[in-house]
């Protein structure tokens, strides 16, 4: 039983990483109806920017705040420059655009900061949390930040004018335009917010997986898996999905023999496909009824 | 909570008229002649690159059938390519089957795998399908490394494949045909057969059914098209052709290893399709050329930034030529037409 509890705890700790990333994935999906394959790379780039500012002697929270602003503006700039002109293009073109973005960001980051692994500081320290060896203060802090973020997002989307306008623009663009919402800028705003949330995720993940241009590869796939499990239309679902994926991954690794590190990605695959087939809208997503 | 959404939104893939899917006889013959004559005048290494170009063209063509004709996404073609490559390699090295005979087997194995994967894929569309196939491509290398299959697959090390010699008929006729040259013409023959079969498939009843599904699924099913059958069939055919390409690839590279078939390959094939023009079969050649040669060019322009150069080229293509090489070919055609009139 103790083994079980320990594994669940450890699962929640890694799940926090996935939850962060899934939250960013869902944000952008809400705004633009597409999955951004370059999301992980954008987060990685932001984290590098934060690291660079700290190298120049800035305190952690100062760098943190500046990176948030940088990512927010960066997300908007990318949307305006690259994806706004493609708004009417088929999905296929968008996917190609995401891949191009992925290649560019990865390569620029690699050239600027090279591919050696870098330490990234944690604001919460890394001592054991409440005397437990399985979960460090950093991981506890990460869970805390994720939950706070979730509450803030909930308030934003439920009670603020801009949040409501964004939701309207995402669900029914035509009608939203008719009541005077600038839907095009709402999409840009969605990109900015997703980039900012991604940068928070990146800065929280970096102390665990270390900072390097390819750090997001695996995390992004688990983030996708988490978002799919929770339902792509629900931020709460994404966070719960993240924790579920983390716990599931750990339990399967412990209790099913033969599943070690080498089978971790196939597990994510199996999970994605099972959820998509059994419950395509995820656990918390809303069903979209199609009308001819 | 449920939301009602109108289906009248644009389909995932822009429609391509049926006639526009292949080249005219004249243009086809010119390209074929070029493909036959060029290798006689270039070095072995370039012949090898041209072989890889044709092999990727087959794989891009397979994806084109799936996406261009039936309107389904796949970012997981590398998985089927790997399956085909391993089938060929294992048959040649462990069972001792002739290399040419392994290709139909590779195609069949992948057809079945693709058909089976097409069943869960039926419930997914657009971005969800891209995601599921993306996960398939990512998971494939790890599956190939599994200890259980190590006896057959060679695990992380992979398998070395013997390169076939040219048949002895050529030697007895006094012609000296190098291994690379022979493999090139062998690949060319396979490519032509697959191209003709694909063109005919798209012209047939099944092809029309797939295109109907692509353009409007609900209307197609109302007209009596068996949507699930044709969607899974498209997945199976596409996977089968990719498998043949994979088998050829294994023979040409003389080596299969799990890390040769990562998500990078799937993305490359996807880009090849976008660059060549979705739904335009001859565009597969142009798209494959993009995959094989542009990374080299990008590396020439800047070593450290080759990824960025590649991405920028891709963005330029998306913006200037949203229909890829098809647009270019049509532009050239109308230009020639105008010149003739004067």
Coordinates of C-alpha atoms in Angstrom, one line a residue:
Chain A
X1 CA 0.0 0.0 0.0
X2 CA 2.8 2.3 0.9
X3 CA 4.4 1.7 -2.5
X4 CA 1.1 2.5 -4.1
X5 CA 0.7 5.8 -2.3
X6 CA 4.3 6.7 -3.0
X7 CA 3.9 6.0 -6.7
X8 CA 0.8 8.1 -6.8
X9 CA 2.5 11.0 -5.1
X10 CA 5.5 10.8 -7.5
X11 CA 3.0 10.6 -10.4
X12 CA 1.3 13.7 -9.3
X13 CA 4.7 15.4 -9.1
X14 CA 5.5 14.6 -12.7
X15 CA 1.9 15.2 -13.6
X16 CA 2.3 18.8 -12.7
X17 CA 4.7 19.2 -15.6
X18 CA 2.2 17.8 -18.0
X19 CA -0.6 19.8 -16.5
X20 CA 1.3 23.0 -17.1
X21 CA 2.0 22.2 -20.7
X22 CA -1.6 20.9 -21.3
X23 CA -3.0 24.1 -20.0
X24 CA -1.0 26.0 -22.6
X25 CA -2.1 23.6 -25.3
X26 CA -5.7 24.0 -24.4
X27 CA -5.5 27.8 -24.3
X28 CA -4.3 28.0 -27.8
X29 CA -6.8 25.3 -28.9
X30 CA -9.5 27.5 -27.5
X31 CA -8.3 30.5 -29.3
X32 CA -7.5 29.2 -32.7
X33 CA -9.1 25.7 -32.9
X34 CA -5.7 24.1 -33.8
X35 CA -3.1 22.2 -31.8
X36 CA 0.1 24.2 -32.0
X37 CA 3.0 21.8 -32.6
X38 CA 5.4 24.6 -31.9
X39 CA 4.1 25.3 -28.5
X40 CA 6.8 23.4 -26.7
X41 CA 9.5 25.2 -28.7
X42 CA 8.0 28.6 -27.9
X43 CA 8.1 27.7 -24.2
X44 CA 11.7 26.5 -24.5
X45 CA 12.7 29.8 -26.2
X46 CA 11.0 31.9 -23.4
X47 CA 12.8 29.8 -20.8
X48 CA 16.1 30.5 -22.5
X49 CA 15.3 34.3 -22.5
X50 CA 14.7 34.1 -18.7
X51 CA 17.9 32.2 -18.2
X52 CA 19.8 34.8 -20.3
X53 CA 18.4 37.7 -18.2
X54 CA 19.5 35.9 -15.0
X55 CA 22.9 35.4 -16.4
X56 CA 23.0 39.1 -16.9
X57 CA 22.4 39.5 -13.2
X58 CA 18.7 40.0 -12.9
X59 CA 16.9 38.5 -9.9
X60 CA 14.6 35.5 -10.5
X61 CA 11.2 37.3 -10.2
X62 CA 12.3 40.2 -12.3
X63 CA 13.4 37.9 -15.1
X64 CA 10.2 35.9 -14.6
X65 CA 8.0 38.9 -15.1
X66 CA 9.9 40.3 -18.0
X67 CA 9.8 36.8 -19.7
X68 CA 6.1 36.7 -19.3
X69 CA 5.7 40.1 -21.0
X70 CA 8.2 39.1 -23.7
X71 CA 6.3 35.8 -24.4
X72 CA 3.0 37.5 -24.4
X73 CA 4.2 40.1 -27.0
X74 CA 6.1 37.4 -28.9
X75 CA 3.0 35.2 -29.2
X76 CA 1.0 38.2 -30.5
X77 CA 3.7 39.1 -33.0
X78 CA 3.9 35.5 -34.3
X79 CA 0.1 35.4 -34.8
X80 CA 0.0 38.8 -36.6
X81 CA 3.0 38.1 -38.8
X82 CA 2.5 34.4 -39.7
X83 CA -0.9 33.1 -38.9
X84 CA -3.3 36.0 -39.5
X85 CA -2.7 35.9 -43.3
X86 CA -3.3 32.2 -43.2
X87 CA -6.6 32.5 -41.4
X88 CA -8.7 31.2 -44.3
X89 CA -6.2 28.5 -45.4
X90 CA -7.0 24.8 -44.9
X91 CA -5.9 23.1 -41.7
X92 CA -3.1 21.4 -43.6
X93 CA -1.4 24.7 -44.3
X94 CA -1.6 25.6 -40.6
X95 CA 0.1 22.3 -39.6
X96 CA 2.9 23.1 -42.1
X97 CA 3.2 26.5 -40.6
X98 CA 3.5 25.1 -37.1
X99 CA 6.2 22.8 -38.3
X100 CA 8.1 25.6 -39.9
X101 CA 7.9 27.6 -36.7
X102 CA 9.1 24.6 -34.8
X103 CA 12.2 24.3 -37.0
X104 CA 13.0 28.0 -36.9
X105 CA 12.7 28.4 -33.2
X106 CA 14.7 25.2 -32.4
X107 CA 17.5 26.1 -34.8
X108 CA 17.8 29.7 -33.6
X109 CA 17.8 28.7 -29.9
X110 CA 20.4 26.1 -30.7
X111 CA 22.7 28.6 -32.4
X112 CA 22.3 31.3 -29.8
X113 CA 22.6 29.2 -26.6
X114 CA 24.1 26.0 -28.1
X115 CA 23.0 22.4 -27.2
X116 CA 24.8 22.0 -23.8
X117 CA 22.6 21.2 -20.9
X118 CA 22.1 24.2 -18.5
X119 CA 20.9 24.4 -14.9
X120 CA 17.9 26.5 -14.3
X121 CA 17.2 27.8 -10.8
X122 CA 14.0 27.1 -8.9
X123 CA 12.3 29.7 -6.8
X124 CA 11.1 27.1 -4.4
X125 CA 14.3 25.3 -3.7
X126 CA 14.7 21.5 -4.0
X127 CA 14.6 20.2 -0.4
X128 CA 12.1 17.4 0.4
X129 CA 8.6 18.7 0.8
X130 CA 7.1 18.0 4.3
X131 CA 9.7 15.3 4.9
X132 CA 8.7 13.2 1.9
X133 CA 11.5 12.0 -0.3
X134 CA 9.2 11.7 -3.3
X135 CA 8.1 15.2 -3.7
X136 CA 10.4 18.2 -3.5
X137 CA 9.4 21.7 -2.6
X138 CA 9.9 22.6 -6.3
X139 CA 7.4 20.1 -7.4
X140 CA 5.0 21.1 -4.7
X141 CA 5.4 24.7 -5.8
X142 CA 4.8 23.7 -9.4
X143 CA 1.5 22.0 -8.4
X144 CA 0.6 25.2 -6.5
X145 CA 1.4 27.5 -9.4
X146 CA -0.6 25.3 -11.8
X147 CA -3.6 25.4 -9.6
X148 CA -3.4 29.2 -9.0
X149 CA -3.1 29.6 -12.8
X150 CA -6.1 27.5 -13.3
X151 CA -8.2 29.6 -10.8
X152 CA -7.0 32.8 -12.5
X153 CA -7.9 31.5 -15.9
X154 CA -11.3 30.4 -14.6
X155 CA -12.0 33.9 -13.2
X156 CA -10.7 35.5 -16.4
X157 CA -12.9 33.5 -18.7
X158 CA -16.0 33.7 -16.5
X159 CA -16.0 37.2 -15.0
X160 CA -14.1 39.6 -17.2
X161 CA -15.3 41.3 -20.4
X162 CA -12.2 40.3 -22.4
X163 CA -12.5 36.7 -21.2
X164 CA -16.1 36.5 -22.2
X165 CA -15.3 38.2 -25.6
X166 CA -12.6 35.6 -26.2
X167 CA -14.9 32.7 -25.5
X168 CA -17.6 34.2 -27.8
X169 CA -15.0 34.7 -30.6
X170 CA -13.9 31.1 -30.3
X171 CA -17.3 29.5 -30.2
X172 CA -19.4 31.6 -32.7
X173 CA -17.1 34.1 -34.6
X174 CA -20.0 35.4 -36.8
X175 CA -22.3 36.3 -33.9
X176 CA -19.4 37.6 -31.9
X177 CA -18.5 40.0 -34.7
X178 CA -22.1 41.1 -34.9
X179 CA -22.1 42.2 -31.3
X180 CA -19.0 44.2 -31.8
X181 CA -16.2 41.9 -30.7
X182 CA -13.0 42.2 -32.7
X183 CA -12.5 38.5 -33.2
X184 CA -9.2 38.9 -35.1
X185 CA -7.6 40.5 -32.1
X186 CA -9.2 38.0 -29.7
X187 CA -7.2 35.3 -31.6
X188 CA -4.0 37.3 -31.2
X189 CA -4.7 37.7 -27.5
X190 CA -5.2 33.9 -27.3
X191 CA -1.8 33.4 -28.9
X192 CA -0.2 35.8 -26.5
X193 CA -1.8 34.2 -23.4
X194 CA -0.9 30.7 -24.6
X195 CA 2.7 31.8 -25.1
X196 CA 2.8 33.4 -21.6
X197 CA 1.4 30.3 -20.0
X198 CA 3.8 28.2 -22.0
X199 CA 6.7 30.3 -20.7
X200 CA 5.5 29.7 -17.1
X201 CA 5.4 26.0 -17.9
X202 CA 8.9 26.1 -19.4
X203 CA 10.4 28.0 -16.4
X204 CA 8.8 25.5 -14.0
X205 CA 9.8 22.4 -16.0
X206 CA 13.4 23.6 -16.7
X207 CA 14.7 22.9 -13.2
X208 CA 13.5 19.3 -13.5
X209 CA 14.4 18.3 -17.1
X210 CA 17.3 20.9 -17.4
X211 CA 17.5 23.6 -20.0
X212 CA 18.4 22.7 -23.6
X213 CA 16.8 23.3 -27.0
X214 CA 15.3 19.8 -27.2
X215 CA 13.9 19.7 -23.7
X216 CA 10.3 20.0 -24.7
X217 CA 10.0 17.0 -27.1
X218 CA 8.7 14.4 -24.7
X219 CA 7.0 16.9 -22.4
X220 CA 4.9 18.2 -25.3
X221 CA 3.6 14.8 -26.3
X222 CA 2.6 14.1 -22.7
X223 CA 1.0 17.6 -22.6
X224 CA -1.0 16.7 -25.7
X225 CA -1.9 13.3 -24.1
X226 CA -3.1 15.2 -21.0
X227 CA -5.0 17.7 -23.0
X228 CA -6.7 14.9 -25.0
X229 CA -7.5 12.9 -21.8
X230 CA -9.1 16.0 -20.2
X231 CA -10.8 17.2 -23.3
X232 CA -9.3 19.9 -25.5
X233 CA -12.0 22.4 -24.7
X234 CA -11.6 22.4 -20.9
X235 CA -8.7 24.0 -19.0
X236 CA -9.8 22.2 -15.8
X237 CA -9.8 19.0 -17.7
X238 CA -6.3 19.6 -19.0
X239 CA -4.9 20.0 -15.5
X240 CA -6.7 16.9 -14.2
X241 CA -5.6 15.1 -17.4
X242 CA -2.0 16.1 -16.7
X243 CA -2.1 14.6 -13.2
X244 CA -3.9 11.5 -14.4
X245 CA -1.3 10.9 -17.2
X246 CA 1.5 11.4 -14.6
X247 CA 0.0 8.9 -12.1
X248 CA -1.0 6.4 -14.8
X249 CA 2.5 6.5 -16.3
X250 CA 4.0 5.8 -12.9
X251 CA 1.6 3.1 -11.9
X252 CA 1.9 1.2 -15.1
X253 CA 5.7 1.4 -14.9
X254 CA 5.6 0.0 -11.3
X255 CA 3.0 -2.7 -11.6
X256 CA 3.1 -4.1 -15.1
X257 CA 6.4 -6.0 -15.6
X258 CA 8.4 -5.2 -18.7
X259 CA 7.3 -1.6 -18.9
X260 CA 10.3 0.4 -18.1
X261 CA 11.5 3.6 -19.4
X262 CA 11.7 2.2 -22.9
X263 CA 7.9 1.9 -23.2
X264 CA 7.0 5.3 -21.8
X265 CA 6.1 7.0 -25.1
X266 CA 4.1 4.0 -26.4
X267 CA 2.0 4.3 -23.2
X268 CA 1.3 7.9 -24.1
X269 CA 0.3 6.7 -27.5
X270 CA -2.0 4.0 -26.2
X271 CA -3.6 6.5 -23.8
X272 CA -4.2 9.1 -26.5
X273 CA -5.7 6.5 -28.9
X274 CA -7.8 4.8 -26.3
X275 CA -9.3 8.1 -25.0
X276 CA -9.9 9.4 -28.5
X277 CA -11.7 6.2 -29.5
X278 CA -13.7 5.7 -26.4
X279 CA -14.5 9.3 -25.5
X280 CA -13.3 11.6 -28.3
X281 CA -14.1 14.7 -26.4
X282 CA -12.1 13.7 -23.4
X283 CA -13.3 13.4 -19.8
X284 CA -14.4 17.0 -19.4
X285 CA -14.8 18.3 -22.9
X286 CA -18.1 19.4 -24.4
X287 CA -19.6 17.5 -27.2
X288 CA -20.0 19.3 -30.5
X289 CA -23.2 18.4 -32.2
X290 CA -23.0 18.9 -35.9
X291 CA -25.8 20.4 -37.9
X292 CA -26.0 19.9 -41.6
Chain B
X1 CA -23.0 21.2 -22.2
X2 CA -23.2 20.9 -25.9
X3 CA -22.6 23.3 -28.8
X4 CA -24.2 23.1 -32.1
X5 CA -21.9 23.8 -35.0
X6 CA -22.7 24.2 -38.6
X7 CA -20.8 21.7 -40.8
X8 CA -20.7 24.1 -43.7
X9 CA -17.2 25.2 -42.6
X10 CA -14.4 24.6 -45.1
X11 CA -13.1 21.0 -45.4
X12 CA -9.7 20.2 -44.0
X13 CA -8.3 19.9 -47.5
X14 CA -9.0 22.1 -50.4
X15 CA -10.8 20.2 -53.1
X16 CA -8.9 19.2 -56.2
X17 CA -10.7 18.4 -59.4
X18 CA -10.3 14.8 -60.5
X19 CA -8.8 15.7 -63.9
X20 CA -6.2 17.8 -62.2
X21 CA -4.7 14.9 -60.3
X22 CA -2.4 13.5 -62.9
X23 CA -0.2 14.9 -65.7
X24 CA -1.0 14.8 -69.4
X25 CA 0.6 12.1 -71.6
X26 CA 3.2 14.5 -73.2
X27 CA 4.5 15.9 -69.9
X28 CA 4.6 12.4 -68.4
X29 CA 6.7 11.0 -71.3
X30 CA 9.2 13.9 -71.0
X31 CA 9.7 13.4 -67.3
X32 CA 10.0 9.6 -67.8
X33 CA 12.7 10.1 -70.5
X34 CA 14.6 12.5 -68.2
X35 CA 14.4 10.0 -65.3
X36 CA 15.8 7.2 -67.6
X37 CA 18.6 9.2 -69.2
X38 CA 20.0 11.3 -66.4
X39 CA 21.5 8.5 -64.3
X40 CA 23.6 7.3 -67.3
X41 CA 25.7 10.5 -67.0
X42 CA 26.1 11.1 -63.3
X43 CA 28.3 9.7 -60.5
X44 CA 27.2 6.7 -58.4
X45 CA 26.6 8.9 -55.3
X46 CA 24.1 11.1 -57.3
X47 CA 22.4 7.9 -58.6
X48 CA 22.0 6.8 -55.0
X49 CA 20.5 10.2 -54.1
X50 CA 18.1 9.9 -57.1
X51 CA 17.1 6.5 -55.9
X52 CA 16.2 7.9 -52.5
X53 CA 14.4 10.7 -54.2
X54 CA 12.1 8.2 -56.0
X55 CA 11.6 6.2 -52.9
X56 CA 10.5 9.3 -51.0
X57 CA 8.3 10.2 -53.9
X58 CA 6.5 6.9 -53.5
X59 CA 6.0 7.5 -49.8
X60 CA 4.7 11.1 -50.5
X61 CA 2.4 9.7 -53.2
X62 CA 1.0 7.3 -50.6
X63 CA 0.3 10.2 -48.2
X64 CA -1.2 12.1 -51.1
X65 CA -3.7 9.3 -51.7
X66 CA -4.7 9.4 -48.0
X67 CA -4.9 13.2 -47.6
X68 CA -5.4 14.5 -51.1
X69 CA -8.0 11.9 -52.1
X70 CA -9.8 10.9 -48.9
X71 CA -9.1 14.0 -46.9
X72 CA -7.6 12.3 -43.8
X73 CA -4.5 13.5 -42.1
X74 CA -1.5 11.5 -41.1
X75 CA 1.7 12.5 -39.4
X76 CA 2.5 8.9 -38.8
X77 CA 3.6 7.7 -42.2
X78 CA 7.1 7.0 -40.8
X79 CA 5.6 4.2 -38.7
X80 CA 4.4 2.3 -41.8
X81 CA 7.6 3.2 -43.6
X82 CA 9.5 1.5 -40.8
X83 CA 7.2 -1.5 -40.7
X84 CA 7.8 -2.0 -44.5
X85 CA 11.6 -1.5 -44.1
X86 CA 11.7 -4.0 -41.3
X87 CA 9.6 -6.6 -43.1
X88 CA 11.8 -6.5 -46.1
X89 CA 15.0 -6.6 -44.0
X90 CA 13.9 -9.5 -41.8
X91 CA 12.7 -11.5 -44.8
X92 CA 15.9 -10.9 -46.7
X93 CA 18.3 -11.5 -43.8
X94 CA 16.6 -14.1 -41.6
X95 CA 14.5 -16.0 -44.2
X96 CA 16.6 -15.5 -47.3
X97 CA 13.9 -14.3 -49.6
X98 CA 14.8 -12.5 -52.8
X99 CA 14.7 -8.7 -52.4
X100 CA 12.2 -8.1 -55.1
X101 CA 9.8 -10.6 -53.5
X102 CA 9.9 -9.0 -50.1
X103 CA 8.3 -5.8 -51.5
X104 CA 4.8 -7.2 -52.0
X105 CA 5.0 -8.8 -48.6
X106 CA 6.0 -5.5 -47.0
X107 CA 3.1 -3.8 -48.9
X108 CA 0.7 -6.5 -47.7
X109 CA 1.8 -6.3 -44.0
X110 CA 1.5 -2.5 -44.0
X111 CA -1.8 -2.6 -45.8
X112 CA -3.2 -4.8 -43.0
X113 CA -1.6 -2.6 -40.3
X114 CA -2.9 0.5 -41.9
X115 CA -6.4 -0.9 -42.3
X116 CA -6.4 -1.9 -38.6
X117 CA -5.1 1.6 -37.6
X118 CA -7.8 3.1 -39.9
X119 CA -10.5 1.6 -37.7
X120 CA -10.0 3.7 -34.6
X121 CA -9.0 6.6 -36.9
X122 CA -12.5 6.5 -38.3
X123 CA -13.8 8.2 -35.2
X124 CA -11.3 11.0 -35.5
X125 CA -11.0 13.8 -38.0
X126 CA -8.8 16.8 -38.7
X127 CA -6.5 17.7 -35.9
X128 CA -7.4 14.8 -33.7
X129 CA -6.3 12.3 -36.4
X130 CA -3.1 14.3 -36.9
X131 CA -2.5 13.9 -33.2
X132 CA -3.2 10.2 -33.0
X133 CA -0.9 9.5 -36.0
X134 CA 1.7 11.8 -34.6
X135 CA 1.7 9.7 -31.4
X136 CA 2.1 6.6 -33.5
X137 CA 5.1 8.0 -35.3
X138 CA 6.7 9.0 -32.0
X139 CA 6.1 5.6 -30.4
X140 CA 7.4 3.5 -33.3
X141 CA 11.1 3.7 -32.7
X142 CA 10.6 2.6 -29.1
X143 CA 8.5 -0.3 -30.1
X144 CA 11.2 -1.4 -32.6
X145 CA 13.8 -1.3 -29.8
X146 CA 11.8 -3.7 -27.6
X147 CA 13.8 -6.6 -26.2
X148 CA 11.1 -9.1 -27.1
X149 CA 11.7 -8.7 -30.8
X150 CA 15.4 -8.3 -30.6
X151 CA 16.2 -11.6 -32.2
X152 CA 14.4 -10.5 -35.3
X153 CA 14.9 -6.7 -35.4
X154 CA 18.4 -6.5 -34.0
X155 CA 17.3 -4.1 -31.3
X156 CA 19.0 -0.7 -31.1
X157 CA 21.7 -1.9 -33.5
X158 CA 19.3 -2.7 -36.3
X159 CA 19.9 -5.0 -39.2
X160 CA 22.4 -4.8 -42.1
X161 CA 20.9 -5.6 -45.5
X162 CA 22.9 -6.9 -48.4
X163 CA 22.8 -4.8 -51.5
X164 CA 21.5 -6.7 -54.5
X165 CA 23.7 -7.1 -57.6
X166 CA 22.4 -6.5 -61.1
X167 CA 20.9 -9.6 -62.8
X168 CA 23.5 -11.6 -64.7
X169 CA 21.7 -11.0 -68.0
X170 CA 23.3 -7.6 -68.3
X171 CA 26.8 -9.0 -67.7
X172 CA 26.3 -11.7 -70.4
X173 CA 25.2 -9.0 -72.8
X174 CA 28.4 -7.2 -72.2
X175 CA 26.9 -4.3 -70.3
X176 CA 28.4 -3.2 -67.0
X177 CA 25.7 -2.2 -64.7
X178 CA 26.7 -1.1 -61.2
X179 CA 24.7 -2.0 -58.1
X180 CA 23.5 1.6 -57.6
X181 CA 22.5 1.9 -61.3
X182 CA 20.6 -1.4 -61.1
X183 CA 18.8 -0.4 -57.9
X184 CA 17.9 2.9 -59.4
X185 CA 16.2 1.4 -62.4
X186 CA 14.6 -1.2 -60.3
X187 CA 13.1 1.6 -58.1
X188 CA 12.1 3.5 -61.1
X189 CA 10.1 0.5 -62.4
X190 CA 8.4 0.1 -59.1
X191 CA 7.6 3.8 -59.0
X192 CA 6.1 3.7 -62.4
X193 CA 3.9 0.7 -61.5
X194 CA 2.7 2.3 -58.3
X195 CA 2.1 5.6 -60.0
X196 CA 0.0 4.1 -62.7
X197 CA -2.0 2.0 -60.2
X198 CA -2.6 5.1 -58.1
X199 CA -3.8 7.2 -61.0
X200 CA -6.2 4.4 -62.0
X201 CA -7.3 3.9 -58.4
X202 CA -8.3 7.6 -58.2
X203 CA -10.1 7.4 -61.5
X204 CA -12.1 4.4 -60.4
X205 CA -15.3 4.1 -58.5
X206 CA -13.4 3.7 -55.2
X207 CA -11.3 6.9 -56.0
X208 CA -14.5 8.9 -56.7
X209 CA -16.0 7.6 -53.5
X210 CA -12.9 8.8 -51.5
X211 CA -13.1 12.2 -53.1
X212 CA -16.8 12.5 -52.3
X213 CA -16.0 11.8 -48.7
X214 CA -13.2 14.4 -48.7
X215 CA -15.4 17.1 -50.1
X216 CA -18.5 16.4 -48.0
X217 CA -18.8 13.4 -45.8
X218 CA -22.4 13.7 -45.0
X219 CA -23.5 14.2 -48.6
X220 CA -21.3 11.2 -49.6
X221 CA -23.0 8.9 -47.1
X222 CA -26.4 10.2 -48.2
X223 CA -25.5 9.2 -51.7
X224 CA -24.8 5.7 -50.5
X225 CA -21.0 5.7 -50.2
X226 CA -19.8 3.4 -47.5
X227 CA -17.9 6.1 -45.6
X228 CA -16.2 3.8 -43.0
X229 CA -15.1 1.2 -45.6
X230 CA -13.5 3.8 -48.0
X231 CA -11.9 5.7 -45.2
X232 CA -10.2 2.6 -43.8
X233 CA -9.4 1.4 -47.3
X234 CA -7.6 4.7 -48.0
X235 CA -5.6 4.2 -44.8
X236 CA -4.8 0.7 -45.8
X237 CA -3.8 1.5 -49.4
X238 CA -1.7 4.5 -48.3
X239 CA 0.1 2.4 -45.6
X240 CA 0.7 -0.4 -48.1
X241 CA 2.3 1.8 -50.6
X242 CA 4.4 3.5 -47.9
X243 CA 5.4 0.0 -46.8
X244 CA 6.7 -0.8 -50.3
X245 CA 8.7 2.5 -50.2
X246 CA 10.0 1.5 -46.8
X247 CA 11.2 -1.9 -48.2
X248 CA 12.9 -0.2 -51.1
X249 CA 14.5 2.3 -48.7
X250 CA 15.9 -0.6 -46.6
X251 CA 17.4 -2.2 -49.7
X252 CA 18.9 1.1 -50.9
X253 CA 20.4 2.2 -47.6
X254 CA 21.4 -1.4 -46.8
X255 CA 20.6 -0.8 -43.2
X256 CA 17.5 -0.6 -40.9
X257 CA 17.6 0.8 -37.3
X258 CA 14.9 2.2 -35.1
X259 CA 16.4 5.7 -35.1
X260 CA 16.2 6.0 -38.8
X261 CA 12.4 6.1 -38.6
X262 CA 11.6 8.9 -36.2
X263 CA 8.9 11.6 -36.3
X264 CA 11.4 13.7 -38.4
X265 CA 10.7 11.3 -41.3
X266 CA 6.9 11.6 -40.9
X267 CA 7.2 15.3 -40.8
X268 CA 9.4 15.3 -43.9
X269 CA 6.9 13.2 -45.8
X270 CA 4.1 15.5 -44.7
X271 CA 6.1 18.6 -45.9
X272 CA 6.8 16.8 -49.2
X273 CA 3.1 16.5 -49.8
X274 CA 2.4 20.2 -48.9
X275 CA 5.2 21.4 -51.1
X276 CA 4.3 19.1 -54.0
X277 CA 0.7 20.2 -53.9
X278 CA -1.9 18.2 -52.0
X279 CA -3.9 15.9 -54.2
X280 CA -1.7 16.3 -57.2
X281 CA 0.1 13.0 -57.7
X282 CA 3.0 14.2 -59.9
X283 CA 3.7 16.8 -57.2
X284 CA 5.0 13.9 -55.1
X285 CA 8.2 14.0 -57.2
X286 CA 8.7 17.7 -56.6
X287 CA 7.8 17.3 -52.9
X288 CA 10.3 14.4 -52.5
X289 CA 13.0 16.5 -54.2
X290 CA 12.3 19.2 -51.6
X291 CA 12.9 16.6 -48.8
X292 CA 16.0 15.2 -50.3
X293 CA 17.8 18.2 -51.6
X294 CA 16.6 21.3 -49.7
X295 CA 18.2 20.3 -46.4
X296 CA 21.5 20.1 -48.2
X297 CA 20.9 23.6 -49.7
X298 CA 19.9 24.9 -46.3
X299 CA 23.1 23.5 -44.8
X300 CA 25.1 25.3 -47.6
X301 CA 23.5 28.7 -46.8
X302 CA 24.2 28.4 -43.1
X303 CA 25.5 25.4 -41.1
X304 CA 24.2 26.4 -37.7
X305 CA 20.9 27.8 -38.9
X306 CA 20.0 25.0 -41.4
X307 CA 16.7 24.4 -39.5
X308 CA 15.8 28.0 -39.6
X309 CA 16.6 28.3 -43.3
X310 CA 14.5 25.2 -43.9
X311 CA 11.6 26.7 -41.9
X312 CA 11.8 30.0 -43.8
X313 CA 11.8 28.3 -47.2
X314 CA 8.7 26.4 -46.0
X315 CA 6.9 29.6 -44.9
X316 CA 7.8 31.3 -48.2
X317 CA 6.2 28.3 -50.1
X318 CA 3.1 28.4 -47.9
X319 CA 2.6 32.1 -48.6
X320 CA 3.6 32.3 -52.2
X321 CA 2.5 28.9 -53.5
X322 CA -0.3 27.6 -51.2
X323 CA -0.9 24.8 -53.7
X324 CA 2.7 23.9 -54.0
X325 CA 4.3 22.6 -57.2
X326 CA 0.8 22.1 -58.8
X327 CA 0.4 25.9 -58.9
X328 CA 3.8 26.3 -60.5
X329 CA 3.1 23.6 -63.1
X330 CA -0.3 25.2 -64.0
X331 CA 1.2 28.6 -64.2
X332 CA 3.9 27.3 -66.6
X333 CA 1.2 25.5 -68.6
X334 CA -1.0 28.7 -69.1
X335 CA 2.2 30.7 -69.9
X336 CA 3.1 28.2 -72.6
X337 CA -0.5 28.3 -73.9
X338 CA -0.3 32.1 -74.1
X339 CA 3.0 32.1 -75.9
X340 CA 1.7 29.7 -78.5
X341 CA -1.2 31.9 -79.4
X342 CA 1.1 34.9 -80.2

